[in-house]
Tab-separated table of C-alpha atoms and ligand atoms in Angstrom:
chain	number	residue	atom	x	y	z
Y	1	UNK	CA	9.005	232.632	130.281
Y	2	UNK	CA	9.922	229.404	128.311
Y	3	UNK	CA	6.067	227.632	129.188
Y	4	UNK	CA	8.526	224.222	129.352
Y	5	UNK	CA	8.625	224.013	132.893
Y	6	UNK	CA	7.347	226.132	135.977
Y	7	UNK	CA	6.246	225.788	139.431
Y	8	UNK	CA	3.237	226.199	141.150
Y	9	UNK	CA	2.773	228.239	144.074
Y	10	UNK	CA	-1.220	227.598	146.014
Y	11	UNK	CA	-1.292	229.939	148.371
Y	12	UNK	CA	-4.296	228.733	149.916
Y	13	UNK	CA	-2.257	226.240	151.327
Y	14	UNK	CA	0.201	228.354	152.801
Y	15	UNK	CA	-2.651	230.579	154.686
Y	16	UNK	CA	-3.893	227.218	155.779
Y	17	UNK	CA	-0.886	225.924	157.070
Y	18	UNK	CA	-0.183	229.199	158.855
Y	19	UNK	CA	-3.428	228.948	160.379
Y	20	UNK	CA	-2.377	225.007	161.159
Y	21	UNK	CA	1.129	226.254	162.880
Y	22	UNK	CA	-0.422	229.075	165.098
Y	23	UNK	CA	-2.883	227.099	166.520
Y	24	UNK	CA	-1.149	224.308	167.546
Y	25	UNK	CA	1.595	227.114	168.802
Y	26	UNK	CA	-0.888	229.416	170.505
Y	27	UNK	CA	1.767	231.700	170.563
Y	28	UNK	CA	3.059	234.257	168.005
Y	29	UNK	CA	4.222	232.660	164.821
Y	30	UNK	CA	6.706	234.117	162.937
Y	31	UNK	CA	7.062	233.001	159.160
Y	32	UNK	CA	10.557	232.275	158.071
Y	33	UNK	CA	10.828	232.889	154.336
Y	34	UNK	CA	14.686	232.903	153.486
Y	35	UNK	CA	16.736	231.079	150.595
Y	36	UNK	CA	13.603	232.901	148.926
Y	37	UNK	CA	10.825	230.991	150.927
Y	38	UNK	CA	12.682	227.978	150.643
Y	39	UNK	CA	12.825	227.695	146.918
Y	40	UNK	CA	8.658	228.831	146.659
Y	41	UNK	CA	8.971	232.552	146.623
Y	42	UNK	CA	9.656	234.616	149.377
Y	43	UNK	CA	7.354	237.216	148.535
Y	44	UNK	CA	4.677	235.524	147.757
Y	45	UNK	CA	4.951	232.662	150.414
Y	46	UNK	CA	5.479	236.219	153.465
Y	47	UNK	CA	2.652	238.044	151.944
Y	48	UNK	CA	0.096	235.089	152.609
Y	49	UNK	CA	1.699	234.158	156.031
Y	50	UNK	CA	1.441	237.818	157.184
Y	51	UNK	CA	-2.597	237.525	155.477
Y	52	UNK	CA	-2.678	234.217	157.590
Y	53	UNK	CA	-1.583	236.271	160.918
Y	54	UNK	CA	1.904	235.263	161.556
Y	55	UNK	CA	3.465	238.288	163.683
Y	56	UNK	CA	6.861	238.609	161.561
Y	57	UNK	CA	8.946	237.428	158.907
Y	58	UNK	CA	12.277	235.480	159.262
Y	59	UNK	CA	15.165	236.067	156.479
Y	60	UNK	CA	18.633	235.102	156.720
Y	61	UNK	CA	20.141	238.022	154.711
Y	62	UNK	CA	19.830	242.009	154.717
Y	63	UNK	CA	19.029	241.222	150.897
Y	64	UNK	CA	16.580	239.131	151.661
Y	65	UNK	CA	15.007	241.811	154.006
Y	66	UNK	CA	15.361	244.402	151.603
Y	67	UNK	CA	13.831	242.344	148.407
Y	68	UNK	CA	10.577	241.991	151.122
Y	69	UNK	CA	10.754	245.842	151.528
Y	70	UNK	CA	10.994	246.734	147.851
Y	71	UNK	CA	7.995	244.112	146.726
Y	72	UNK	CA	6.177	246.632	149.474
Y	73	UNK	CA	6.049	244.267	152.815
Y	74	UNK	CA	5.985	246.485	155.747
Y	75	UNK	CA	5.596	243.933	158.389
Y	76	UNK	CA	8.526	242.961	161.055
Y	77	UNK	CA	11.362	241.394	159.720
Y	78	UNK	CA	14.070	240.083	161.497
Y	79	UNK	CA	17.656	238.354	160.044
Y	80	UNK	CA	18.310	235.279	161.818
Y	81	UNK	CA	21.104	234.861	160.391
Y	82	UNK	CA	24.848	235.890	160.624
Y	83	UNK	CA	25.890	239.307	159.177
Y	84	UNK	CA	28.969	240.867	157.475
Y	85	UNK	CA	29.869	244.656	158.883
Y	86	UNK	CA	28.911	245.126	154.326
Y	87	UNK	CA	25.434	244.081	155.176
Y	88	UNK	CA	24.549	246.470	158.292
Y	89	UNK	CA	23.723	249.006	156.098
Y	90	UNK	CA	21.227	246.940	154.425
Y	91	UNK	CA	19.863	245.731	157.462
Y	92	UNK	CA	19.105	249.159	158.390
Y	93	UNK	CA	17.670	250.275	155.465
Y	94	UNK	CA	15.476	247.620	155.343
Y	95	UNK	CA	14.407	248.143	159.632
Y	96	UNK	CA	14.660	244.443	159.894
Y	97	UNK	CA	16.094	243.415	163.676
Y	98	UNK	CA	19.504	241.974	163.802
Y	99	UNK	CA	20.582	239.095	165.632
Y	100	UNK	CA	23.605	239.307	167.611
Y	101	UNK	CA	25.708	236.262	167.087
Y	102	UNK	CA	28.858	236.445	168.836
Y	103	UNK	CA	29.683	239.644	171.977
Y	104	UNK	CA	31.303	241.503	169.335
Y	105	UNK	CA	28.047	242.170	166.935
Y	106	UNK	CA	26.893	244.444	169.494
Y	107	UNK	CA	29.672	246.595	168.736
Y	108	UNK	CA	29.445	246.386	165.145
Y	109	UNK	CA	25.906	246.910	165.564
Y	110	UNK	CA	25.993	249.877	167.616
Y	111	UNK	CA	28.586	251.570	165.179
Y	112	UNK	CA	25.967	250.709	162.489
Y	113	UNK	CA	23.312	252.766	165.215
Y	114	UNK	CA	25.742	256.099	165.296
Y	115	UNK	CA	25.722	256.174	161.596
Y	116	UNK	CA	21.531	255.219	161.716
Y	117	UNK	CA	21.168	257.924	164.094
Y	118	UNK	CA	18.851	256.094	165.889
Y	119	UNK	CA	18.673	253.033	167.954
Y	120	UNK	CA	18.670	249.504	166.039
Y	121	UNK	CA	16.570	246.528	167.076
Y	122	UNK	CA	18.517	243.691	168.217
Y	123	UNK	CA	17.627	239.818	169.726
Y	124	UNK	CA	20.116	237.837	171.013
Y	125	UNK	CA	20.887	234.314	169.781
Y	126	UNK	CA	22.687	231.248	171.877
Y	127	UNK	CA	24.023	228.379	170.763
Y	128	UNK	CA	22.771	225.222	172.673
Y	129	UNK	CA	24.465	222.827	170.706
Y	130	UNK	CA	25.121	223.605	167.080
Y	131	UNK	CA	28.190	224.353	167.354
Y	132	UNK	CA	27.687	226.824	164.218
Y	133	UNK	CA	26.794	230.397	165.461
Y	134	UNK	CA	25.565	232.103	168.397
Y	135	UNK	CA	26.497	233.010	171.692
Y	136	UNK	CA	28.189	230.343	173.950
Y	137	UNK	CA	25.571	229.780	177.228
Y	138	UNK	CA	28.105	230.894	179.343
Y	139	UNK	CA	28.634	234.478	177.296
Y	140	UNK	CA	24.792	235.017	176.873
Y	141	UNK	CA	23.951	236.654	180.384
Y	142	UNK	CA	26.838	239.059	179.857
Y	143	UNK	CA	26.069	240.132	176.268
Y	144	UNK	CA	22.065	240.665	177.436
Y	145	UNK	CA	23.315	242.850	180.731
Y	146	UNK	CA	25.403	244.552	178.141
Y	147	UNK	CA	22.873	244.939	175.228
Y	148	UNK	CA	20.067	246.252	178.036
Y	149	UNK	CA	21.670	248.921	178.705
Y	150	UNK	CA	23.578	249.731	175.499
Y	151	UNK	CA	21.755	252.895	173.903
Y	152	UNK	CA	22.410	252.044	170.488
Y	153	UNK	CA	20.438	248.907	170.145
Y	154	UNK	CA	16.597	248.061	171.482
Y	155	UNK	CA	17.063	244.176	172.923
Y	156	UNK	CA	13.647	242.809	172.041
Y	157	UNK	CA	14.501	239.359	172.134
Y	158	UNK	CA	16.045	235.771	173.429
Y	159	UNK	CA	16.551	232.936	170.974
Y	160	UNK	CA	18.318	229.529	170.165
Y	161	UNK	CA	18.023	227.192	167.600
Y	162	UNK	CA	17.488	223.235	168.148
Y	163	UNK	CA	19.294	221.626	165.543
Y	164	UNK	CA	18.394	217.563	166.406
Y	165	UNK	CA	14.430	218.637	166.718
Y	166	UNK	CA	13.203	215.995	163.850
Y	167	UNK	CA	15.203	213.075	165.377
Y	168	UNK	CA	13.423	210.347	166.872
Y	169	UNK	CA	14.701	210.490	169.956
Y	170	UNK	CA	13.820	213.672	171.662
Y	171	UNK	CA	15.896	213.723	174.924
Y	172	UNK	CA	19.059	215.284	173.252
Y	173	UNK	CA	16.537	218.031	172.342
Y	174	UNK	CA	14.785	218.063	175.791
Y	175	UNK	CA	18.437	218.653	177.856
Y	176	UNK	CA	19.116	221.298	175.162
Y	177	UNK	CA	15.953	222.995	176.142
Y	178	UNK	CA	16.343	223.022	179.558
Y	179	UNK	CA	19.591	224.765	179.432
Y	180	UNK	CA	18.121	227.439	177.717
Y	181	UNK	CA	15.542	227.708	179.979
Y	182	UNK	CA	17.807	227.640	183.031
Y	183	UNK	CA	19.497	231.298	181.213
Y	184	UNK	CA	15.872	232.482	180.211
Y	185	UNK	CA	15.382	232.282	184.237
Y	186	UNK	CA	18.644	233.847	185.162
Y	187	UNK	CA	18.457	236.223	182.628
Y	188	UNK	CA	14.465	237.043	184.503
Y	189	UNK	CA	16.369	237.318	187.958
Y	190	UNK	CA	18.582	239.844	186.306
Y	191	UNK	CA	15.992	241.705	184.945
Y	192	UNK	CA	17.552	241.976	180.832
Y	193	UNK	CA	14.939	239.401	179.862
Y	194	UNK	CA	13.207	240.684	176.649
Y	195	UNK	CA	9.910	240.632	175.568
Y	196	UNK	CA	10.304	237.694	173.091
Y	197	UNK	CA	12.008	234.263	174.012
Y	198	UNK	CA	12.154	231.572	171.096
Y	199	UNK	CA	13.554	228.231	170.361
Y	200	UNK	CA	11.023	226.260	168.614
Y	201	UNK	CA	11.150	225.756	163.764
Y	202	UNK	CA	8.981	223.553	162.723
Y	203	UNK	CA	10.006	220.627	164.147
Y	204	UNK	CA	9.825	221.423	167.554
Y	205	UNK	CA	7.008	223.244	167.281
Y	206	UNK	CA	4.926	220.652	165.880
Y	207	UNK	CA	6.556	217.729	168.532
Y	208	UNK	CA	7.676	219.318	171.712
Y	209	UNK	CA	4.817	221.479	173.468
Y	210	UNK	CA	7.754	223.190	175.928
Y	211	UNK	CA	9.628	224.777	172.980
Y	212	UNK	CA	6.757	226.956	172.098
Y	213	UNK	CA	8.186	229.701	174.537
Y	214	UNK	CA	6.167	232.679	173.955
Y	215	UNK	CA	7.304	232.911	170.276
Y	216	UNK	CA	7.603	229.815	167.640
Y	217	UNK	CA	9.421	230.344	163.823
Y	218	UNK	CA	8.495	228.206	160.891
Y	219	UNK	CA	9.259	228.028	157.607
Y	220	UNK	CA	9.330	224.421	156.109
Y	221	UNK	CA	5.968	223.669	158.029
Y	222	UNK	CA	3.940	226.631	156.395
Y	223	UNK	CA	4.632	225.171	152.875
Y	224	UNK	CA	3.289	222.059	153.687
Y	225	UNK	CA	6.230	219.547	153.941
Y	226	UNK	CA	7.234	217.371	157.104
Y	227	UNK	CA	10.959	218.360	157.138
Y	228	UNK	CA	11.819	214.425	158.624
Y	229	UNK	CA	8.345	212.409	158.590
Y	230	UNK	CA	8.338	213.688	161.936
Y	231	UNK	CA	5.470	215.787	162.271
Y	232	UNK	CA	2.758	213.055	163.297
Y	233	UNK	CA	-0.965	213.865	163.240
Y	234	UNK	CA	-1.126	217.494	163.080
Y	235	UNK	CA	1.339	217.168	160.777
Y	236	UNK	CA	-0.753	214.941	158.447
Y	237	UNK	CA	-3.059	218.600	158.340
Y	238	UNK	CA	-0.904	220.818	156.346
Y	239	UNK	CA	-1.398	220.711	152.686
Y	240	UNK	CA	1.893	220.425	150.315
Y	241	UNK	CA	1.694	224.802	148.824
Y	242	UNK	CA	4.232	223.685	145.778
Y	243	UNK	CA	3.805	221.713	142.794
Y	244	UNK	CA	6.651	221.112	140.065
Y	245	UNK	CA	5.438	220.244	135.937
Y	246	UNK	CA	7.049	219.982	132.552
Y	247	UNK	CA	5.536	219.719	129.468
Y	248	UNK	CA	6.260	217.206	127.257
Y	249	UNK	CA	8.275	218.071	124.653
Y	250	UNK	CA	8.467	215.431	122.269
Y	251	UNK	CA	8.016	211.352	121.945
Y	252	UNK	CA	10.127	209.281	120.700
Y	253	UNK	CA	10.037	205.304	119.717
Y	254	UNK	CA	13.026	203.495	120.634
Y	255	UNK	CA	14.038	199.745	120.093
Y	256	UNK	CA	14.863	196.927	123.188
Y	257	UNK	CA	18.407	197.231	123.849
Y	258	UNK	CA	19.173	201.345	122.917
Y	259	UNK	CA	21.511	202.923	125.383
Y	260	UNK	CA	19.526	206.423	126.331
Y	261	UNK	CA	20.719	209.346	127.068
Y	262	UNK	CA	24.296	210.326	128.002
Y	263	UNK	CA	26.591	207.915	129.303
Y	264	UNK	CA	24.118	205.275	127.966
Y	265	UNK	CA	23.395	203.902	131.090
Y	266	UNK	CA	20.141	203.202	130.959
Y	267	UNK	CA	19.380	200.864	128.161
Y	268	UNK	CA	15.575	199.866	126.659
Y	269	UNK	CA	15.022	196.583	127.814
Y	270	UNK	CA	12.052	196.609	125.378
Y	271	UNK	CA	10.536	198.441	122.834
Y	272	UNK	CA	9.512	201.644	124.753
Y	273	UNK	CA	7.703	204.871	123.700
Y	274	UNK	CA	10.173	207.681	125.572
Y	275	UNK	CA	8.640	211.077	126.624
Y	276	UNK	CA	10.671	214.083	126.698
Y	277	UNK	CA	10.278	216.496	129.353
Y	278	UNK	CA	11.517	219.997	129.638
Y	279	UNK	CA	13.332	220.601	132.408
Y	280	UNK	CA	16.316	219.397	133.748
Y	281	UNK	CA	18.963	219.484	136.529
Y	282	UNK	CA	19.368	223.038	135.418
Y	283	UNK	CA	15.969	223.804	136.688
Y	284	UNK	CA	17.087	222.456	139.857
Y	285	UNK	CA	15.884	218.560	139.245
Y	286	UNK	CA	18.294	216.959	141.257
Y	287	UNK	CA	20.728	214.685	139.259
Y	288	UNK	CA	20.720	212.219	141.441
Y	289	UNK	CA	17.556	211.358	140.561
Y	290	UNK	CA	19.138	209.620	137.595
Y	291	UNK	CA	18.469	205.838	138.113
Y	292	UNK	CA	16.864	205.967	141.708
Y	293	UNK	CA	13.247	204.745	140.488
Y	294	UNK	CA	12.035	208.117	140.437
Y	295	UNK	CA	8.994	208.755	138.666
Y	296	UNK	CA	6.815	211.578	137.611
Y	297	UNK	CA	3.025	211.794	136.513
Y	298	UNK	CA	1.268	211.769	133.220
Y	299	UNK	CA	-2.447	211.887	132.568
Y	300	UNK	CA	-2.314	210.532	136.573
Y	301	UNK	CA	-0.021	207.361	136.065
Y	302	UNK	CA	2.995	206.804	137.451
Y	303	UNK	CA	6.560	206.548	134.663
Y	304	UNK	CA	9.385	205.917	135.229
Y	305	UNK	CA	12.411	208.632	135.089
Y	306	UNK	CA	15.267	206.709	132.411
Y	307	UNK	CA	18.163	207.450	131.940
Y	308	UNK	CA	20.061	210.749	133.460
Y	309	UNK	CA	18.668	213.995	134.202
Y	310	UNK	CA	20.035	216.158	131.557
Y	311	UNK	CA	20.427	219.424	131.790
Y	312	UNK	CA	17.600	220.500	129.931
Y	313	UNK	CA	15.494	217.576	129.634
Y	314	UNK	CA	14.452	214.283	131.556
Y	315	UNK	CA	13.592	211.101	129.222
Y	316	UNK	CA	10.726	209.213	131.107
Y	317	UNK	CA	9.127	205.503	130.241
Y	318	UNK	CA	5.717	206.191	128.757
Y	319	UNK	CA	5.664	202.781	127.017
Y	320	UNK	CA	2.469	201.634	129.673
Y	321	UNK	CA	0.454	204.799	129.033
Y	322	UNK	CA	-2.713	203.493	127.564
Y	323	UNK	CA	-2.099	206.320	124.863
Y	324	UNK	CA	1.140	208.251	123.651
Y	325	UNK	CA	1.330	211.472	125.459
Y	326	UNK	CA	1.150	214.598	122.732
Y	327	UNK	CA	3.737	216.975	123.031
Y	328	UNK	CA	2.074	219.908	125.196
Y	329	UNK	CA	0.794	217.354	127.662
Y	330	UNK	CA	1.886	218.025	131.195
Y	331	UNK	CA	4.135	216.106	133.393
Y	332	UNK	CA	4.082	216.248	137.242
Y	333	UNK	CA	6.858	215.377	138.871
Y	334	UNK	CA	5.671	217.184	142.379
Y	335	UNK	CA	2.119	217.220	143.218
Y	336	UNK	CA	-1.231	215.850	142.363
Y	337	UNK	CA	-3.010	214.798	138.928
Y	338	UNK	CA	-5.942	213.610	139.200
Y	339	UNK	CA	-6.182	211.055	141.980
Y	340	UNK	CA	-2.269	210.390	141.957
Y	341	UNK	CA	0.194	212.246	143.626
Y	342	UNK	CA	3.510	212.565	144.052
Y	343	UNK	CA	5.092	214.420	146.953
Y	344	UNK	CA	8.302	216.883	146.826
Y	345	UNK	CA	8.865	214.854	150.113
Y	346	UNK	CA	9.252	211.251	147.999
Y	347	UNK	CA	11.510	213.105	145.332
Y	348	UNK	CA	13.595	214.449	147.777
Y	349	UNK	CA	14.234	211.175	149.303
Y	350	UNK	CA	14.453	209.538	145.594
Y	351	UNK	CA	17.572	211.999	144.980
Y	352	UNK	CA	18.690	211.260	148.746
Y	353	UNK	CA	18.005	214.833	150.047
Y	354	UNK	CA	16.366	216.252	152.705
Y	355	UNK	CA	13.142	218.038	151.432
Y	356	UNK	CA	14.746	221.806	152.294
Y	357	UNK	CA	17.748	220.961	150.169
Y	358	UNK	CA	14.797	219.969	146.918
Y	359	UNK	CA	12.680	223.044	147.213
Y	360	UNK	CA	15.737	225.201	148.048
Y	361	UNK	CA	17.296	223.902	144.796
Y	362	UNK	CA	14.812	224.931	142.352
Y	363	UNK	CA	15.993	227.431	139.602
Y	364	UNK	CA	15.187	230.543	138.868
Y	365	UNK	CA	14.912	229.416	135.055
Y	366	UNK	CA	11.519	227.758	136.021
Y	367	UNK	CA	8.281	229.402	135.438
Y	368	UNK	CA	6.025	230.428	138.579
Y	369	UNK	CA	2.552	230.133	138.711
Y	370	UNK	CA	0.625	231.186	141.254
Y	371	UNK	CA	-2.710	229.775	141.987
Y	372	UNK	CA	-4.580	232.203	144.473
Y	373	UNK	CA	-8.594	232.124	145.536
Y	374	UNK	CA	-9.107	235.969	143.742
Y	375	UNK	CA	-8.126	234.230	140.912
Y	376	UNK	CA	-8.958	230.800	140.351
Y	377	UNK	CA	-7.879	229.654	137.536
Y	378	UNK	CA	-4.446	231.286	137.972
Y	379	UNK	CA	-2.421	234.085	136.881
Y	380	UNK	CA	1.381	233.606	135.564
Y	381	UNK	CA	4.044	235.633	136.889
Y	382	UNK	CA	7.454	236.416	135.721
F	1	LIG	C1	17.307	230.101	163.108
F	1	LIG	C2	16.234	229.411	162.350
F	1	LIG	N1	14.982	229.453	162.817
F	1	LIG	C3	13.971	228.842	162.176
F	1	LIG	C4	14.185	228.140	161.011
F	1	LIG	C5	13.019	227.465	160.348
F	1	LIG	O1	13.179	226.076	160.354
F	1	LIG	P1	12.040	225.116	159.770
F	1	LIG	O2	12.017	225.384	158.303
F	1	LIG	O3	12.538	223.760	160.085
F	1	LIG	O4	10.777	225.481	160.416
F	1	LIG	C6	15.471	228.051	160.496
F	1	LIG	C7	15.709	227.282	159.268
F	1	LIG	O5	16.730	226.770	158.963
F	1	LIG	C8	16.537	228.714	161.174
F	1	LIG	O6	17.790	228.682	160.716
């Protein structure tokens, strides 16, 4: 633990956004925490969702599954994702459900059940649209006949995934919908419908009442962030769970006209006061970043990023401070000081990313802080 740089994790605002999502949803919520919790901490961010009340957990990976299990989670887990035949054995160590992609997972999970001994839990998953896994439509009433009355695997649910949910336009969305719902009927007449039926992230859950089902899963939502400025009004409820700082390393004078920094493309066009910060795009800053106007917060004013994100460090303008920042004094670059704020949401659109792609890209070399009510000042973990 360097002290240069770390993260801070409130998980008051993740219970309250949890409590935000599943009452809007009014139906089971379950908490999707892969690409560990979207950059936040997985175990942290599932343990105060599950405190919250959401039902499950939603990972991508067996490992993710099994890093829940060994941090002591014993709540439902189930791998949205795509598997490898390597990572059934994970999957079933770790008793999360498996999502059948494709006809032949059933097989490969069923093989995985004979060596289990025991039955595995399964949910089936159909593309509407994506184009990127899942069952076809037309192949999804076949593989749930086939999976009801398969004894290796327990079918416990139907899902898709609607991939243009935070565009402005919501018909593409609405026809996707609907053709899931046509199957969710057939699969009713046929009598293989299981228990849970889901299509609605964030997104849709926030925007399009129908795609609450009788299941919703969120992940971007519960940490606070509006994945496209989409969300609307109760979207302007949930409360931002992650804030980024740096300390400042050093200060340093420099005359008008000194190229700073490597390259030298940014170049004093005054006498400025430069603060050094300590992190970099090896932390996970984005590079980008580099001459987009981005800014970051000192004693709750706004300077200016100069100059490219290094690996290690970012320079940033603190000529306008009304006093030279002391080495040791804190930099935001996501959240609030004082009054001001910044928002991972205006970063991530600074660096032109989408806010997932920002949080998910923060490095493990940061520090993580965890701010939680039993402890309110805050207590620093590894
Ligand atoms: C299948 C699936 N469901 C739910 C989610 C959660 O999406 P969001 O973070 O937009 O709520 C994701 C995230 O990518 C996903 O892949």
């Amino acid at each position: 633990m360097s002290g240069r740089a770390w993260v801070e994790l409130d998980l008051a605002a993740v219970r309250h956004n949890v409590t935000v999502a599943r009452e809007l949803a009014g139906v089971p919520l379950l908490a999707v925490v892969k690409a560990n919790g979207y950059g936040h901490g997985a175990v942290d961010v599932a343990r105060a969702a599950l405190a919250a009340g959401a039902k499950g957990l939603g990972v991508a990976t067996a490992e993710e599954a099994l890093e829940l299990r060994a941090a002591g989670i014993t709540g439902s887990i189930q791998i949205l994702g795509s598997f490898l035949p390597d990572e059934l054995a994970g999957a079933v160590e770790a008793r999360a459900c498996l999502t059948l992609h494709e006809p032949e997972d059933l097989q490969r999970v069923r093989q995985a059940a004979r060596r289990a001994g025991r039955p595995l839990p399964v949910q089936v998953i159909v593309d509407v649209g994506m184009a990127r896994h899942g069952v076809p439509l037309e192949e999804a009433l076949p593989l749930l006949e086939a999976a009801s009355r398969d004894p290796g695997v327990h079918l416990t649910g139907l899902l898709t995934h609607l991939p243009c949910a935070t565009a402005p336009d919501l018909s593409l969305t609405r026809a996707r919908l609907a053709r899931f719902r046509r199957l969710i009927a057939s699969a009713a007449v046929s009598g293989v419908l299981p228990a849970q039926v889901h299509a609605a992230a964030s997104a849709a859950l926030f925007r399009l009442p129908e795609a609450r089902l009788n299941q919703v899963r969120a992940g971007i939502a519960l940490l606070g962030l509006d994945p496209a400025q989409c969300l609307g009004e109760p979207g302007a409820r949930l409360r931002p769970a992650l804030s980024l700082r740096a300390q400042v390393m050093r200060t340093r004078q420099v005359g008008k006209g000194v190229p700073v920094g490597y390259g030298g493309r940014w170049i004093a066009p005054r006498e400025t006061t430069l603060a050094l910060l300590g992190l970099g795009y090896g932390d996970g800053l984005p590079y980008p970043l580099t001459q987009q106007g981005a800014e970051v917060l000192i004693r709750g004013q706004r300077c200016p990023v100069v100059g490219s994100v290094m690996m290690d460090y970012t320079a940033v303008d603190v000529t306008d401070l009304d006093e030279v920042p002391a080495p040791g004094d804190v930099a935001t670059i996501v959240g609030r000081c004082g009054e001001a704020e910044i928002t991972l949401v205006e970063q991530a659109e600074r660096a032109g990313l989408i806010p997932y792609a920002f949080s998910c890209g923060l490095g493990t070399r940061l520090d993580r802080v965890v701010l939680s009510e039993s402890a309110p000042a805050f207590r620093r973990v590894a």
